Tab-separated table of C-alpha atoms in Angstrom:
chain	number	residue	atom	x	y	z
A	1	GLY	CA	46.826	-47.054	-1.273
A	2	ASP	CA	43.441	-46.304	-2.001
A	3	SER	CA	41.239	-44.152	0.423
A	4	VAL	CA	38.160	-42.241	0.766
A	5	THR	CA	37.537	-39.147	2.574
A	6	GLN	CA	34.319	-37.760	3.560
A	7	MET	CA	32.709	-34.806	5.073
A	8	GLU	CA	32.774	-34.751	8.831
A	9	GLY	CA	29.703	-34.910	10.548
A	10	PRO	CA	27.415	-34.458	12.329
A	11	VAL	CA	24.758	-32.880	9.825
A	12	THR	CA	21.501	-31.743	10.818
A	13	LEU	CA	18.420	-30.608	8.775
A	14	SER	CA	15.238	-29.464	8.724
A	15	GLU	CA	12.633	-32.021	7.142
A	16	GLU	CA	12.484	-30.938	3.173
A	17	ALA	CA	15.963	-29.414	2.989
A	18	PHE	CA	18.593	-30.126	0.613
A	19	LEU	CA	21.410	-32.475	1.949
A	20	THR	CA	25.024	-32.426	0.292
A	21	ILE	CA	27.826	-34.970	1.925
A	22	ASN	CA	31.172	-34.141	0.292
A	23	CYS	CA	33.207	-37.624	-0.570
A	24	THR	CA	36.476	-37.531	-2.559
A	25	TYR	CA	38.936	-40.393	-3.193
A	26	THR	CA	42.386	-41.200	-3.712
A	27	ALA	CA	42.772	-44.525	-6.136
A	28	THR	CA	45.650	-45.686	-8.727
A	29	GLY	CA	43.277	-47.150	-11.001
A	30	TYR	CA	39.533	-47.268	-11.791
A	31	PRO	CA	37.603	-48.006	-9.086
A	32	SER	CA	33.994	-48.555	-8.375
A	33	LEU	CA	32.283	-45.990	-5.854
A	34	PHE	CA	29.699	-46.674	-3.326
A	35	TRP	CA	27.485	-45.193	-0.982
A	36	TYR	CA	26.086	-47.150	2.047
A	37	VAL	CA	24.051	-46.285	4.816
A	38	GLN	CA	23.713	-47.372	8.255
A	39	TYR	CA	20.398	-47.299	10.397
A	40	PRO	CA	21.069	-47.585	13.970
A	41	GLY	CA	21.683	-51.115	15.379
A	42	GLU	CA	22.168	-52.577	11.943
A	43	GLY	CA	25.019	-52.900	9.754
A	44	LEU	CA	25.362	-51.379	6.261
A	45	GLN	CA	23.399	-51.339	3.393
A	46	LEU	CA	23.970	-50.446	-0.159
A	47	LEU	CA	22.330	-47.302	-0.990
A	48	LEU	CA	23.729	-46.745	-4.673
A	49	LYS	CA	26.721	-47.025	-6.873
A	50	ALA	CA	28.657	-46.126	-9.728
A	51	THR	CA	31.053	-48.036	-11.855
A	52	LYS	CA	32.594	-45.320	-13.997
A	53	ALA	CA	33.336	-41.622	-14.568
A	54	ASP	CA	30.314	-39.697	-15.403
A	55	ASP	CA	27.780	-42.463	-14.135
A	56	LYS	CA	25.141	-41.684	-11.716
A	57	GLY	CA	23.783	-43.722	-9.243
A	58	SER	CA	20.547	-43.361	-7.447
A	59	ASN	CA	17.853	-44.597	-5.262
A	60	LYS	CA	15.381	-43.386	-2.772
A	61	GLY	CA	15.900	-40.006	-3.896
A	62	PHE	CA	19.541	-40.033	-3.491
A	63	GLU	CA	22.022	-39.006	-6.107
A	64	ALA	CA	25.623	-39.344	-6.504
A	65	THR	CA	27.674	-38.511	-9.961
A	66	TYR	CA	31.430	-40.500	-10.341
A	67	ARG	CA	33.431	-37.260	-11.272
A	68	LYS	CA	36.844	-38.468	-12.455
A	69	GLU	CA	38.300	-34.790	-12.949
A	70	THR	CA	37.606	-33.962	-9.278
A	71	THR	CA	37.940	-37.519	-7.888
A	72	SER	CA	34.523	-36.783	-6.166
A	73	PHE	CA	31.403	-38.582	-5.254
A	74	HIS	CA	29.108	-36.395	-3.505
A	75	LEU	CA	25.783	-37.471	-2.247
A	76	GLU	CA	22.673	-35.317	-2.570
A	77	LYS	CA	19.189	-35.465	-1.915
A	78	GLY	CA	16.745	-32.687	-2.573
A	79	SER	CA	14.038	-32.948	-0.072
A	80	VAL	CA	15.211	-35.121	3.248
A	81	GLN	CA	12.978	-37.095	5.316
A	82	VAL	CA	12.972	-37.668	9.176
A	83	SER	CA	13.201	-41.355	8.381
A	84	ASP	CA	16.674	-40.662	6.546
A	85	SER	CA	18.274	-39.910	9.467
A	86	ALA	CA	21.265	-42.557	9.626
A	87	VAL	CA	25.127	-42.646	9.281
A	88	TYR	CA	26.128	-42.322	5.434
A	89	PHE	CA	29.414	-43.931	4.260
A	90	CYS	CA	31.451	-43.310	1.220
A	91	ALA	CA	33.289	-46.206	-0.294
A	92	LEU	CA	35.788	-47.268	-2.715
A	93	THR	CA	36.517	-50.803	-4.156
A	94	GLU	CA	39.220	-51.876	-6.618
A	95	TRP	CA	41.676	-54.429	-4.621
A	96	ASP	CA	39.451	-54.323	-1.608
A	97	MET	CA	36.806	-52.391	-0.136
A	98	ARG	CA	37.461	-49.041	1.794
A	99	PHE	CA	35.085	-46.815	3.571
A	100	GLY	CA	35.477	-43.048	4.365
A	101	ALA	CA	34.657	-42.083	8.172
A	102	GLY	CA	30.632	-41.892	8.038
A	103	THR	CA	28.538	-38.782	8.351
A	104	ARG	CA	25.966	-38.664	10.614
A	105	LEU	CA	22.629	-37.110	9.515
A	106	THR	CA	19.854	-36.158	11.732
A	107	VAL	CA	16.832	-34.875	10.088
A	108	LYS	CA	14.454	-33.091	12.272
A	109	PRO	CA	10.818	-32.369	11.722
B	1	ASP	CA	18.506	-65.743	1.275
B	2	ALA	CA	18.799	-65.165	5.006
B	3	GLY	CA	21.489	-62.583	4.426
B	4	VAL	CA	24.819	-62.515	6.419
B	5	ILE	CA	24.586	-64.306	9.603
B	6	GLN	CA	26.594	-63.277	12.600
B	7	SER	CA	26.814	-64.594	16.388
B	8	PRO	CA	26.676	-63.864	18.920
B	9	ARG	CA	25.099	-60.349	18.512
B	10	HIS	CA	26.007	-59.199	21.783
B	11	GLU	CA	28.898	-60.244	24.088
B	12	VAL	CA	30.002	-58.784	27.326
B	13	THR	CA	33.302	-60.383	28.491
B	14	GLU	CA	35.940	-59.858	31.130
B	15	MET	CA	39.385	-58.802	30.389
B	16	GLY	CA	41.982	-61.708	29.379
B	17	GLN	CA	39.306	-64.188	28.146
B	18	GLU	CA	38.927	-65.517	24.841
B	19	VAL	CA	36.539	-63.985	22.562
B	20	THR	CA	35.022	-65.789	19.186
B	21	LEU	CA	32.790	-64.430	16.809
B	22	ARG	CA	31.397	-65.853	13.962
B	23	CYS	CA	30.084	-65.441	10.587
B	24	LYS	CA	28.096	-67.371	7.786
B	25	PRO	CA	28.408	-65.588	4.389
B	26	ILE	CA	25.768	-65.571	1.542
B	27	SER	CA	26.013	-68.706	0.038
B	28	GLY	CA	27.666	-68.400	-3.575
B	29	HIS	CA	29.909	-65.353	-2.482
B	30	ASN	CA	33.428	-66.044	-2.824
B	31	SER	CA	34.688	-63.201	-0.685
B	32	LEU	CA	34.185	-62.389	3.006
B	33	PHE	CA	35.549	-59.315	5.073
B	34	TRP	CA	35.841	-58.223	8.496
B	35	TYR	CA	35.473	-55.091	9.903
B	36	ARG	CA	35.843	-53.222	13.147
B	37	GLN	CA	33.580	-50.064	14.043
B	38	THR	CA	33.913	-47.427	16.896
B	39	MET	CA	33.274	-44.096	17.402
B	40	MET	CA	37.161	-43.249	17.369
B	41	ARG	CA	38.036	-45.055	14.730
B	42	GLY	CA	35.085	-45.622	12.603
B	43	LEU	CA	34.958	-48.646	10.028
B	44	GLU	CA	38.046	-50.544	10.004
B	45	LEU	CA	38.911	-53.290	7.919
B	46	LEU	CA	40.439	-55.985	9.631
B	47	ILE	CA	41.095	-58.736	7.467
B	48	TYR	CA	39.411	-60.145	4.130
B	49	PHE	CA	39.244	-63.527	2.528
B	50	ASN	CA	38.839	-64.450	-0.916
B	51	ASN	CA	38.018	-68.202	-2.046
B	52	ASN	CA	38.858	-69.026	1.983
B	53	VAL	CA	42.133	-67.719	1.327
B	54	PRO	CA	43.281	-64.758	3.651
B	55	ILE	CA	44.279	-61.955	1.386
B	56	ASP	CA	44.760	-59.129	3.165
B	57	ASP	CA	45.659	-59.027	7.330
B	58	SER	CA	47.394	-55.977	7.106
B	59	GLY	CA	44.402	-54.444	9.337
B	60	MET	CA	44.470	-56.620	12.117
B	61	PRO	CA	45.400	-54.609	15.309
B	62	GLU	CA	47.811	-57.042	16.785
B	63	ASP	CA	48.892	-60.818	17.381
B	64	ARG	CA	45.681	-61.403	19.692
B	65	PHE	CA	43.706	-61.084	16.825
B	66	SER	CA	43.445	-64.189	14.283
B	67	ALA	CA	40.845	-65.133	11.690
B	68	LYS	CA	40.192	-68.344	9.781
B	69	MET	CA	37.832	-69.414	6.735
B	70	PRO	CA	37.844	-73.083	7.134
B	71	ASN	CA	35.375	-73.235	4.266
B	72	ALA	CA	33.371	-71.416	2.153
B	73	SER	CA	30.362	-70.945	4.768
B	74	PHE	CA	31.920	-70.101	7.985
B	75	SER	CA	34.450	-67.651	9.217
B	76	THR	CA	35.632	-67.025	12.942
B	77	LEU	CA	37.447	-63.774	14.432
B	78	LYS	CA	39.140	-64.707	17.638
B	79	ILE	CA	40.436	-62.392	20.153
B	80	GLN	CA	42.728	-64.084	22.662
B	81	PRO	CA	43.419	-62.216	25.075
B	82	SER	CA	40.572	-59.823	24.904
B	83	GLU	CA	41.164	-56.155	26.235
B	84	PRO	CA	38.981	-53.382	27.164
B	85	ARG	CA	40.379	-51.356	24.078
B	86	ASP	CA	38.772	-54.261	21.952
B	87	SER	CA	35.296	-53.103	22.861
B	88	ALA	CA	33.669	-52.506	19.238
B	89	VAL	CA	31.027	-53.709	16.988
B	90	TYR	CA	32.523	-56.132	14.760
B	91	PHE	CA	30.906	-56.429	11.236
B	92	CYS	CA	31.112	-59.567	8.684
B	93	ALA	CA	30.514	-58.774	5.013
B	94	SER	CA	30.421	-61.239	2.146
B	95	SER	CA	30.524	-60.507	-1.592
B	96	SER	CA	31.095	-61.993	-4.834
B	97	PHE	CA	34.260	-59.932	-4.976
B	98	LYS	CA	36.684	-59.342	-8.215
B	99	GLY	CA	39.593	-57.709	-7.410
B	100	GLY	CA	40.003	-54.728	-9.753
B	101	ALA	CA	36.624	-55.026	-11.216
B	102	SER	CA	34.829	-51.992	-12.407
B	103	ASP	CA	31.667	-53.292	-13.197
B	104	GLY	CA	30.178	-52.871	-9.693
B	105	ALA	CA	30.041	-56.644	-8.928
B	106	ASN	CA	32.045	-55.820	-5.650
B	107	VAL	CA	28.884	-54.997	-3.456
B	108	LEU	CA	29.389	-56.045	0.144
B	109	THR	CA	26.654	-57.274	2.049
B	110	PHE	CA	26.911	-56.659	5.538
B	111	GLY	CA	25.663	-58.992	8.848
B	112	ALA	CA	24.184	-57.179	11.648
B	113	GLY	CA	27.206	-56.999	13.467
B	114	SER	CA	28.347	-58.502	16.855
B	115	ARG	CA	28.512	-56.295	19.720
B	116	LEU	CA	31.698	-57.043	21.896
B	117	THR	CA	32.415	-55.296	25.308
B	118	VAL	CA	35.412	-56.143	27.610
B	119	LEU	CA	35.462	-55.350	31.205
């Protein structure tokens, strides 16, 4: 079945560092891809999405490009802030919604 | 819109007791999902409903778990009897979901979660 595999955490970075969180997927058809973020004590929130190959989703300085040839949707940010500390989930939807295991990011001042 | 509303936010109970978690989805959304989150297993899809009908309950751990959606504005997840290993945060999410859609319509809106502790 459809599945998402994302980079194991935790990830610890200094403020203004470059962030990459890897995500690859397996799907039978043409899924939509998402990144969700979970701040402490809260539910998941949509961060960005892409619905077809070569689409780039972006929000709050984060970007991810839907790469069909490598079945990937890696999350990137050029300069992280302390407020970006959270757990990030890659997700795929086709017939339901499947999430990766989550990657905890801690940004230190 | 108040978003997806879950209750209770926190519940502490003793092993063997019945637990009922409640969810009110966003008005107009046609799909509702129940997830369980633990440190060990991450975020697991338990069951989802489309137009109040259960579509896939293969993630429900065992017969102790049951979920209902009697109408478009309410769903329950029940655990009877509860066990310590059921301790987790349970999330409800809703969506205007279209299976197989590639137009990005399948964005989930999550509730704040119900943290369950079974002693």
